[in-house]
PDB file of C-alpha atoms in Angstrom:
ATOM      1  CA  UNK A1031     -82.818 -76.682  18.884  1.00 75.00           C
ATOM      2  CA  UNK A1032     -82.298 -76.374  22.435  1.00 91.00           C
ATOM      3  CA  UNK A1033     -82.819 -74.509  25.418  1.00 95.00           C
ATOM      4  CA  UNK A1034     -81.466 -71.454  27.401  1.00 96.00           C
ATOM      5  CA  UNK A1035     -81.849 -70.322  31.173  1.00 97.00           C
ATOM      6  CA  UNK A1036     -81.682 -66.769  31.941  1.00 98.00           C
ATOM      7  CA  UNK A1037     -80.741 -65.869  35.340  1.00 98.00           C
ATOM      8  CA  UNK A1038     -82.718 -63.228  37.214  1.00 98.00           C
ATOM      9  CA  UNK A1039     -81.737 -60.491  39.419  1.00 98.00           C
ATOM     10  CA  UNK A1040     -82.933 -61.501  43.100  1.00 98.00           C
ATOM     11  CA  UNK A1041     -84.772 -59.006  45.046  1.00 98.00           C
ATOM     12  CA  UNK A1042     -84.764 -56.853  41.725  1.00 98.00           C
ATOM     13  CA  UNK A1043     -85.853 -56.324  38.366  1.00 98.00           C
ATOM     14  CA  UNK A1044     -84.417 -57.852  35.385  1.00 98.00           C
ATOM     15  CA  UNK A1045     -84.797 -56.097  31.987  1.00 98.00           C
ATOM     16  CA  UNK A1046     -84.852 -60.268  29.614  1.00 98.00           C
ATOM     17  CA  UNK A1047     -85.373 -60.412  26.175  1.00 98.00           C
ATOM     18  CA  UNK A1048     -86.019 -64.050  24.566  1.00 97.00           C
ATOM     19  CA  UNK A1049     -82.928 -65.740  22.955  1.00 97.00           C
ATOM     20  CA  UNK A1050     -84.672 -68.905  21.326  1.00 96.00           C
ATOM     21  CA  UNK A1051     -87.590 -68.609  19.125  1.00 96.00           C
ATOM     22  CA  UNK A1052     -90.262 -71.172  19.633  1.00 96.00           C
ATOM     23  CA  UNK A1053     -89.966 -74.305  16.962  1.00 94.00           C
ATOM     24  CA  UNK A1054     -93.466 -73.640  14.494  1.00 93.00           C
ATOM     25  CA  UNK A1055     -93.831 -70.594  16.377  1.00 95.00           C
ATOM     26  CA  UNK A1056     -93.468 -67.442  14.096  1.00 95.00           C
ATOM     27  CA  UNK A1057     -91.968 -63.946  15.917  1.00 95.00           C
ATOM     28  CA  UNK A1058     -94.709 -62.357  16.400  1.00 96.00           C
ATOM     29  CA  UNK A1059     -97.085 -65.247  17.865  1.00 97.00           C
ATOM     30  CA  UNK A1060     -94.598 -66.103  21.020  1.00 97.00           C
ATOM     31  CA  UNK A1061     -96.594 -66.212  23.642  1.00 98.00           C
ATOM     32  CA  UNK A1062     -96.084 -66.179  27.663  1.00 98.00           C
ATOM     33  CA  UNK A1063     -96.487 -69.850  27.795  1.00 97.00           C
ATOM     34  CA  UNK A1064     -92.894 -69.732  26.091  1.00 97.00           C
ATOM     35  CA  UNK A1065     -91.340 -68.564  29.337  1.00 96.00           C
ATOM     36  CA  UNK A1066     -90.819 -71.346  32.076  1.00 97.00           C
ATOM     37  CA  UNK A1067     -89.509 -69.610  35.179  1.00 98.00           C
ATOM     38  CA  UNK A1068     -87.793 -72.074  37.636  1.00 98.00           C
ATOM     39  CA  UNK A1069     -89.948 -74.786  39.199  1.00 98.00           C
ATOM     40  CA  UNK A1070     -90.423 -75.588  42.931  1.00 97.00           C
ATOM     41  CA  UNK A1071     -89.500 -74.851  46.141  1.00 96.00           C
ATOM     42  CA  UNK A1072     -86.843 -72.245  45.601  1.00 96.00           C
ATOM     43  CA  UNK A1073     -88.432 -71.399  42.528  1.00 98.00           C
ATOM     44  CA  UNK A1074     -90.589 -68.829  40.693  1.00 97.00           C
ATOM     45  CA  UNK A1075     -92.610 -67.017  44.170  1.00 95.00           C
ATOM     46  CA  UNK A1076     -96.397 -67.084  42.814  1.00 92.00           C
ATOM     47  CA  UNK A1077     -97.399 -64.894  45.170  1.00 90.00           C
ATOM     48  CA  UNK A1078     -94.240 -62.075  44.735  1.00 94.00           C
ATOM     49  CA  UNK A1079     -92.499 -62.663  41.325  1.00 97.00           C
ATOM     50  CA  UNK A1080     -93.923 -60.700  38.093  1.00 97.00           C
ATOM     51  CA  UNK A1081     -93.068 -60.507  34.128  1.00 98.00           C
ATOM     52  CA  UNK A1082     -94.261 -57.046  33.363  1.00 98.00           C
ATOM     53  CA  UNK A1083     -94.655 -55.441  29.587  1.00 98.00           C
ATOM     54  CA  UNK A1084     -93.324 -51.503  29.573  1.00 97.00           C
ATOM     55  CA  UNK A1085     -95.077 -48.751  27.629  1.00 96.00           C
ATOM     56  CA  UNK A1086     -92.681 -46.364  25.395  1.00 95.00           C
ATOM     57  CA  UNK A1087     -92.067 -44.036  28.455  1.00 94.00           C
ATOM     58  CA  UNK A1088     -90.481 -47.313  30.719  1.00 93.00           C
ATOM     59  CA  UNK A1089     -93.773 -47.502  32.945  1.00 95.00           C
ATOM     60  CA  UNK A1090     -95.022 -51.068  33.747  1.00 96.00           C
ATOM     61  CA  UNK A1091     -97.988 -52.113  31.159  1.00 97.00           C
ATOM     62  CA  UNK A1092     -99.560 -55.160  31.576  1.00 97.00           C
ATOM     63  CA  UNK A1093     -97.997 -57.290  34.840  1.00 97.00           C
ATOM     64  CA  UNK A1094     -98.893 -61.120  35.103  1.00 97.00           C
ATOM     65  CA  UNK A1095     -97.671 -63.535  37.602  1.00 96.00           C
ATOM     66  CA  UNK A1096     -96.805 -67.277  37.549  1.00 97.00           C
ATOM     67  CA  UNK A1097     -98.287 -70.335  39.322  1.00 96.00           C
ATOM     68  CA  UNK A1098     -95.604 -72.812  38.749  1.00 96.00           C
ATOM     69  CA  UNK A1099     -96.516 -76.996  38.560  1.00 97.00           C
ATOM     70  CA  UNK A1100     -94.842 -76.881  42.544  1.00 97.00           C
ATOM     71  CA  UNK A1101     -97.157 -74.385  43.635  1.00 94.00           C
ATOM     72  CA  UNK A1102    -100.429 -75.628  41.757  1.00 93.00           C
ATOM     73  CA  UNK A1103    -100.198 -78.995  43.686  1.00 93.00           C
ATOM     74  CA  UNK A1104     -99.242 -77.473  46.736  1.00 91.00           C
ATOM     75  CA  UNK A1105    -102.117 -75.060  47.274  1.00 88.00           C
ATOM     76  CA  UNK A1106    -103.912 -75.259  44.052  1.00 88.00           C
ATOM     77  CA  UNK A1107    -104.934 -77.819  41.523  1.00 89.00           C
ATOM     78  CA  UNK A1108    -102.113 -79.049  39.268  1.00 91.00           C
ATOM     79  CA  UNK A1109    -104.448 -78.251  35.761  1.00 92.00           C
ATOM     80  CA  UNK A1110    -104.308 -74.520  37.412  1.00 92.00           C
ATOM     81  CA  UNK A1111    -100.608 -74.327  36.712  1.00 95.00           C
ATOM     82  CA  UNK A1112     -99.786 -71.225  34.399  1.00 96.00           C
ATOM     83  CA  UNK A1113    -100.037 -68.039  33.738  1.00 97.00           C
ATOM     84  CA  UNK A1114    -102.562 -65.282  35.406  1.00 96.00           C
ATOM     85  CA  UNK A1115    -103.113 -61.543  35.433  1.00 95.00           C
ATOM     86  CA  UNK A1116    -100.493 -60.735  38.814  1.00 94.00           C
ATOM     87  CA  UNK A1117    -103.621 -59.421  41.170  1.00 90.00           C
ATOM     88  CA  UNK A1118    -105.156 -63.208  40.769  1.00 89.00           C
ATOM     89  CA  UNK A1119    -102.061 -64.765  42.545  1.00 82.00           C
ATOM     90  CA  UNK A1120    -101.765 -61.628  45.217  1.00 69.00           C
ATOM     91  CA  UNK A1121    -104.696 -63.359  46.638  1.00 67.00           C
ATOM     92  CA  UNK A1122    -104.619 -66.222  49.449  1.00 64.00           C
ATOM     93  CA  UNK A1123    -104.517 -69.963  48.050  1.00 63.00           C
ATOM     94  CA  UNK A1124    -107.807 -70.790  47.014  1.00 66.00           C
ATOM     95  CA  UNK A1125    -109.048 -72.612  43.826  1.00 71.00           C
ATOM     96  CA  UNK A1126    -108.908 -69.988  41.218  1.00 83.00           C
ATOM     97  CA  UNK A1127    -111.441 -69.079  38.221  1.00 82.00           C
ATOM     98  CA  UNK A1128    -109.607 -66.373  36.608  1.00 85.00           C
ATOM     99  CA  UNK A1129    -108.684 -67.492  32.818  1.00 92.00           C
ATOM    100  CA  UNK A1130    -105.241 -68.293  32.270  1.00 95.00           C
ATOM    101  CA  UNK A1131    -102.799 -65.418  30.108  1.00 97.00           C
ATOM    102  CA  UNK A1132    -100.633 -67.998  28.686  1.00 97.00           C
ATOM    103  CA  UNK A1133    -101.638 -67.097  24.683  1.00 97.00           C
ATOM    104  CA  UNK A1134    -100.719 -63.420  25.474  1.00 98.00           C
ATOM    105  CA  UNK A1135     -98.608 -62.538  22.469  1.00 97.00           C
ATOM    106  CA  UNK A1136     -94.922 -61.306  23.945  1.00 97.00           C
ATOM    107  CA  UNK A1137     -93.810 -60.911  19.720  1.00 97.00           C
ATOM    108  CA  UNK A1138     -89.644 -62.315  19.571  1.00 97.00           C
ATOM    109  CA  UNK A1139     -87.335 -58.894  19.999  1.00 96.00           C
ATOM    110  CA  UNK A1140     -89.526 -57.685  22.702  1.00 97.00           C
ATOM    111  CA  UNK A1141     -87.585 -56.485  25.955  1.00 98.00           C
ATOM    112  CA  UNK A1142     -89.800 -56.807  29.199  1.00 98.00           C
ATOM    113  CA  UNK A1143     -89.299 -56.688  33.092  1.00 98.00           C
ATOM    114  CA  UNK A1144     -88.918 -59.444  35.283  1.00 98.00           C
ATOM    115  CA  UNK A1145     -89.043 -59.649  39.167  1.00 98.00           C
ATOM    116  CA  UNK A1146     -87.661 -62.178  41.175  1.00 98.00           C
ATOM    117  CA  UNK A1147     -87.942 -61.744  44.825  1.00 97.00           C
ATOM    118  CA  UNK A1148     -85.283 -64.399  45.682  1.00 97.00           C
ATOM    119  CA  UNK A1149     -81.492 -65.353  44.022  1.00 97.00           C
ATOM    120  CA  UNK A1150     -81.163 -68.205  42.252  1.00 97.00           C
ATOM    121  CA  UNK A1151     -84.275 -68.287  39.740  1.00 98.00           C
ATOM    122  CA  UNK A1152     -84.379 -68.318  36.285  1.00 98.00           C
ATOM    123  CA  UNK A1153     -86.780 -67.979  33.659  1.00 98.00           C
ATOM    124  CA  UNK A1154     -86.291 -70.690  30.391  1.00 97.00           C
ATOM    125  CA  UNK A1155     -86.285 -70.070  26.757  1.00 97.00           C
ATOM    126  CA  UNK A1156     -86.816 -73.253  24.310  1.00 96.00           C
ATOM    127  CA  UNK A1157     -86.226 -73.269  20.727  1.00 96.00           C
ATOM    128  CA  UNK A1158     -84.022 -72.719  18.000  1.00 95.00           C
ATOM    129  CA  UNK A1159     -81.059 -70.230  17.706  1.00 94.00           C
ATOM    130  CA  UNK A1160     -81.765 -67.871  14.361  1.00 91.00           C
ATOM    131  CA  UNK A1161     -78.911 -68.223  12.114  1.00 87.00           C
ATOM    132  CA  UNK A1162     -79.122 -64.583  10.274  1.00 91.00           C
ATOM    133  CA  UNK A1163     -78.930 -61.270  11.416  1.00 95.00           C
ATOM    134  CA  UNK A1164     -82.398 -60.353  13.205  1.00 95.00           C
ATOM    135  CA  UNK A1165     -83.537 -57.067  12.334  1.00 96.00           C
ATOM    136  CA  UNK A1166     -85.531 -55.702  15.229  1.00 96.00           C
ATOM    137  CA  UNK A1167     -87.929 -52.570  14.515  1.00 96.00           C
ATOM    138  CA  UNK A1168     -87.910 -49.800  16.153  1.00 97.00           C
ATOM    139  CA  UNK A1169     -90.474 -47.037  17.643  1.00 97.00           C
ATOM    140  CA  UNK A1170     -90.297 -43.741  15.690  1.00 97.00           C
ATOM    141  CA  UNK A1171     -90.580 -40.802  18.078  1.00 97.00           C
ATOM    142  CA  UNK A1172     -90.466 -43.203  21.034  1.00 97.00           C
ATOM    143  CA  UNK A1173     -88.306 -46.290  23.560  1.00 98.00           C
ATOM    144  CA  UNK A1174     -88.480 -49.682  22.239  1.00 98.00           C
ATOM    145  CA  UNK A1175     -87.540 -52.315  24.742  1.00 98.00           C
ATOM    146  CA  UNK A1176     -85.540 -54.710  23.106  1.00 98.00           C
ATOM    147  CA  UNK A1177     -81.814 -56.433  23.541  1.00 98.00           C
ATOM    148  CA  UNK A1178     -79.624 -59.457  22.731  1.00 98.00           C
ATOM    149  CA  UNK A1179     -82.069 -61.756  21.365  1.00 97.00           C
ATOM    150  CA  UNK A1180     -79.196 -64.579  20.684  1.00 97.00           C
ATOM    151  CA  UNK A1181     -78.189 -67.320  23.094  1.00 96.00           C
ATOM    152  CA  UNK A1182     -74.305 -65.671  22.863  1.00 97.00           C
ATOM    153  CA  UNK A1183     -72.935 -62.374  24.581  1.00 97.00           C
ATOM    154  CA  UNK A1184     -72.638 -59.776  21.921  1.00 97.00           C
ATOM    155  CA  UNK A1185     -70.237 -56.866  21.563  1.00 98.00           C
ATOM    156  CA  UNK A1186     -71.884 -53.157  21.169  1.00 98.00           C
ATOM    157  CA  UNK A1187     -69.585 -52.787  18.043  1.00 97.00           C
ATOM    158  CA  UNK A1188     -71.332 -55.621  16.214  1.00 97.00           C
ATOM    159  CA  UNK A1189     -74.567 -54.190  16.789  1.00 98.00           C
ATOM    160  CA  UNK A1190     -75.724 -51.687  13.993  1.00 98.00           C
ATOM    161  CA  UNK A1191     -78.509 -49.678  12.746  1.00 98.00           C
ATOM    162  CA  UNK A1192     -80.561 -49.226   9.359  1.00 97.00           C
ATOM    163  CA  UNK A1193     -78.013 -47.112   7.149  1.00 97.00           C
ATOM    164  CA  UNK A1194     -78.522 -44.448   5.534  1.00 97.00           C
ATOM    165  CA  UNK A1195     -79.997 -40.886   4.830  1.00 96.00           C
ATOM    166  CA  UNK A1196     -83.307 -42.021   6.234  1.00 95.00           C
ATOM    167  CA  UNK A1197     -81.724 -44.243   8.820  1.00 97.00           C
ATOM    168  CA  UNK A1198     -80.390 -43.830  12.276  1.00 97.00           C
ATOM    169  CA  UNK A1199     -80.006 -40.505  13.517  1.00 95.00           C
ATOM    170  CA  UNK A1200     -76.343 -40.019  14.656  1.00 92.00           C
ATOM    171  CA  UNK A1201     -77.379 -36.690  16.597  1.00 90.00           C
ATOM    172  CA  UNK A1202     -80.518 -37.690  18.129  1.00 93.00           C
ATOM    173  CA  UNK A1203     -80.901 -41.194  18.378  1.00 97.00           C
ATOM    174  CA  UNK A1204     -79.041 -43.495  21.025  1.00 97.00           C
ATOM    175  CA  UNK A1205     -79.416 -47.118  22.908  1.00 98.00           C
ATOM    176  CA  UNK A1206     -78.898 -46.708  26.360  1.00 98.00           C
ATOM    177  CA  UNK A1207     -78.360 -50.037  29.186  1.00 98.00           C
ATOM    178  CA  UNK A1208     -81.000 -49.694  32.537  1.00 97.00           C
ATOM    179  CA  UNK A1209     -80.482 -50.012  35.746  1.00 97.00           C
ATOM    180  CA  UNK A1210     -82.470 -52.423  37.905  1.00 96.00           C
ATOM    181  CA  UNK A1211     -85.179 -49.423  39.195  1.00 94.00           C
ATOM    182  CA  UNK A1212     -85.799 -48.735  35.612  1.00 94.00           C
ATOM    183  CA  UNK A1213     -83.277 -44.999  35.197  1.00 95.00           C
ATOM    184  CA  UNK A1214     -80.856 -45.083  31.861  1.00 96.00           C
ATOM    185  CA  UNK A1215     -77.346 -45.743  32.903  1.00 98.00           C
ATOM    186  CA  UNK A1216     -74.961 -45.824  30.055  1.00 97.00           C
ATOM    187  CA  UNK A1217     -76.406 -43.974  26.860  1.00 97.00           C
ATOM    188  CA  UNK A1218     -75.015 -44.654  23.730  1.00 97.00           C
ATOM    189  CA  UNK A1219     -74.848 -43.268  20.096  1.00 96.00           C
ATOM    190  CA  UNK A1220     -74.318 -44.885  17.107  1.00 97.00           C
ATOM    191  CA  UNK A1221     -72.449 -43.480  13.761  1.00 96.00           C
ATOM    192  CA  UNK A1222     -73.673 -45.263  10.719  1.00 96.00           C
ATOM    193  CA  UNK A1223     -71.706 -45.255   7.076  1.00 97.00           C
ATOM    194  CA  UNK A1224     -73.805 -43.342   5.881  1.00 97.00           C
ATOM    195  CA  UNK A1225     -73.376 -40.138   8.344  1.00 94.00           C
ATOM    196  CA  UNK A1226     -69.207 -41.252   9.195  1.00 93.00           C
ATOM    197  CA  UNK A1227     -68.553 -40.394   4.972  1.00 92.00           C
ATOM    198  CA  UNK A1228     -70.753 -37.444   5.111  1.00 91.00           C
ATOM    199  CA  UNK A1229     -69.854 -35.449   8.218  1.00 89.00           C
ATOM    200  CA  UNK A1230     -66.730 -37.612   9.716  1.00 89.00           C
ATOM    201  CA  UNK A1231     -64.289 -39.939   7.519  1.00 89.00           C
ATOM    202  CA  UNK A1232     -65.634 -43.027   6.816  1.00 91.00           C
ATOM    203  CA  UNK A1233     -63.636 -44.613   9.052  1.00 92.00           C
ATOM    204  CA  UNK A1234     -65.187 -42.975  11.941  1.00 92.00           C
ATOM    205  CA  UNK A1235     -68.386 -45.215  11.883  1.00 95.00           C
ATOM    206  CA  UNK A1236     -69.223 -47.325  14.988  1.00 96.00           C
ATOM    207  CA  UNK A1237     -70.382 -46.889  18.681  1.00 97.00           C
ATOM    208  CA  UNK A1238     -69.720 -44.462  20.955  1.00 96.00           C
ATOM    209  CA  UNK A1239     -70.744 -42.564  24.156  1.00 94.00           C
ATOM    210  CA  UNK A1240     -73.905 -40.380  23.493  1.00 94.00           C
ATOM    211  CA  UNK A1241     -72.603 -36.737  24.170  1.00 90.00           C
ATOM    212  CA  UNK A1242     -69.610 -37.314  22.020  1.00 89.00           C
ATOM    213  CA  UNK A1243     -72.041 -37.108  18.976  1.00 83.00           C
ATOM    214  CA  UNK A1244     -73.960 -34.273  20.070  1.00 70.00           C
ATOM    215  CA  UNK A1245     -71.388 -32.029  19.201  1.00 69.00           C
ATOM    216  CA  UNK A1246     -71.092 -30.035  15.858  1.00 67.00           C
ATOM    217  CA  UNK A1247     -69.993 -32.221  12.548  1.00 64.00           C
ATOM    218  CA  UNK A1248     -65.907 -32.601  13.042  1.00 69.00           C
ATOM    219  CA  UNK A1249     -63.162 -34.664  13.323  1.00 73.00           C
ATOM    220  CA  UNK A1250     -63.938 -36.817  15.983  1.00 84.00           C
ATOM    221  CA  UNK A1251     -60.892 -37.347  18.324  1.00 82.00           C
ATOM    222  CA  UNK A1252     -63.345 -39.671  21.194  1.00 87.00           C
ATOM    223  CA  UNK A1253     -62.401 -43.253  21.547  1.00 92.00           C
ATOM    224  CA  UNK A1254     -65.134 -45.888  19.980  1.00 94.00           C
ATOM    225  CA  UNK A1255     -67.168 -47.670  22.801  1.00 95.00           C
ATOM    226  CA  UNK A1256     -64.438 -50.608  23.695  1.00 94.00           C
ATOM    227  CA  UNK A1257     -64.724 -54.437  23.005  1.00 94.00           C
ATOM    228  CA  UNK A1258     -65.917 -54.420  26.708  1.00 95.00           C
ATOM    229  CA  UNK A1259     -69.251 -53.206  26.174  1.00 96.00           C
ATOM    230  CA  UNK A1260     -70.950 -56.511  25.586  1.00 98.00           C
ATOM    231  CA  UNK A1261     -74.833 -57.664  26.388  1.00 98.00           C
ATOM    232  CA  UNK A1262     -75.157 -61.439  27.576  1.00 97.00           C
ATOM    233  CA  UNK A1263     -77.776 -63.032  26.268  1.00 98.00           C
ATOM    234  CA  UNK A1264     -80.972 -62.068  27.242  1.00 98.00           C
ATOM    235  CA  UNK A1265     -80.000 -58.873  28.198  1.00 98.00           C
ATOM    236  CA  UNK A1266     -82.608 -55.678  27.199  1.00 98.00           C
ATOM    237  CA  UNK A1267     -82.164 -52.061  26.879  1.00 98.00           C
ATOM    238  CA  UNK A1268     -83.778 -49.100  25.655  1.00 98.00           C
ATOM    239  CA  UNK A1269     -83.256 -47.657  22.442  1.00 98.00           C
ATOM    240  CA  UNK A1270     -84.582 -44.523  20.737  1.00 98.00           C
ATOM    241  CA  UNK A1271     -85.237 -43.598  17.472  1.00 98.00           C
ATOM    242  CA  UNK A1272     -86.380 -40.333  16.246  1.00 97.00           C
ATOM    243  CA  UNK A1273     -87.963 -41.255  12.895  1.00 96.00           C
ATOM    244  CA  UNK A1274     -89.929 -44.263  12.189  1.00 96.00           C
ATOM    245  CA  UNK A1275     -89.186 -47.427   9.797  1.00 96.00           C
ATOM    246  CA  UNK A1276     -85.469 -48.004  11.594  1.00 98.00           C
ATOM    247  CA  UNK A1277     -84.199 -51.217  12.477  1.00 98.00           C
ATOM    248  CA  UNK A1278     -81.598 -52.613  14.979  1.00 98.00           C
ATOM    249  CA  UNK A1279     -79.756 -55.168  13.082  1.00 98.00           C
ATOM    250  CA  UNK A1280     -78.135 -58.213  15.912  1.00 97.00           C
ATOM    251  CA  UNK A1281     -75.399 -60.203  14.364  1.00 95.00           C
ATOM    252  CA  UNK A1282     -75.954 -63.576  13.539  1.00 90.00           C
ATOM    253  CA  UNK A1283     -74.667 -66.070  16.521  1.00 88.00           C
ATOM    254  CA  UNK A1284     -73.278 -68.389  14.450  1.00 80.00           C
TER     255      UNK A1284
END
């Protein structure tokens, strides 16, 4: 049990999933009032700084904004301190009557957006490391947002995928890192056992860059994605899966 600061991008977007799960708190019930950006002065900016949630096609969802203990004494009152829909803090310091959004359900695995307007702040995760391998499900048909949900940086090559005939699809599928205005940047594809003994040799299963497996079943003479591809944690990226009931399966960090 501990606790883990992520650092944020400043005067950009940050694409954070949550490393530590909540003690008593169950994936899916983690809620916004999990997340503790930085504190005062040179903190969390109520007034500019947003956690967004994305929709499948990478569009912002649902945007909320932060009034941090500093702030709420400063201009506010200190029981206003939390979370808000982001058009309640745009406005000038006043008392405010909007309801809180701090029991909005962000479920563990889920990658969101974060913008920081200044260097320096971070947003804090508290809980427990999981010990196992976290399977994280994925869309069919459609992006999930999701990432390195351990407190450790993580290889690409220790990620994998649900095996199998039903599994990942080697030809269509990939997981792909963002840049900080949202575009894909690297795209990568993933060759499971199942499809490497089938189509390849068996020893041909791993990562490796996207177009290299859109090619016709054959030997493959590409390199595997190097031991330099790695995801600190926190880190989120896009992955897509063509059919549904597929899982992204993060080593264990321990």
């Amino acid at each position: 049990v501990g606790y883990q600061n992520k650092d944020l991008n400043g005067g950009a977007n940050s694409f954070v999933v949550q490393t530590l799960l909540p003690c008593g708190v169950t994936k899916a019930n983690v809620t916004l009032a999990d997340f503790q950006p930085k504190d005062g002065e040179e903190g969390w900016d109520y007034y500019n700084d947003m956690l967004a949630t994305l929709k499948q096609n990478g569009n912002l969802d649902k945007k909320y904004g932060y009034l941090s203990p500093y702030w709420a004494s400063k201009y506010y009152n200190a029981s206003d301190a939390g979370w808000y829909d982001y058009s309640v803090l745009e406005q000038d310091p006043e008392t405010i009557e909007a309801e809180k959004k701090d029991s909005t359900k962000i479920p563990f695995g889920t990658g969101f957006l974060v913008y920081a307007s200044k260097a320096g702040v971070t947003l804090t995760f508290a809980g427990e490391v999981l010990e196992d391998e976290i399977a994280i499900p994925l869309n069919g048909g459609a992006n999930t947002f999701v990432g390195n949900v351990t407190p450790v940086t993580i290889r690409l090559n220790q990620i994998s995928a649900t095996d199998g005939e039903n599994g990942w699809d080697y030809y269509n599928d990939m997981l792909a890192t963002l840049k900080t205005n949202g575009n894909l940047d690297k795209k990568y594809g993933y060759l499971s056992p199942y499809w490497a003994g089938r189509y390849y040799n068996a020893s041909d299963a791993g990562w490796y860059d996207y177009s290299v497996l859109e090619q016709d079943p054959e030997t493959i003479e590409a390199e595997k994605v190097p031991d330099t591809v790695v995801f600190g944690p926190g880190d989120a990226f896009l992955v897509y899966t063509a059919k549904a009931n597929i899982e992204l399966l993060i080593p264990s960090p321990l």
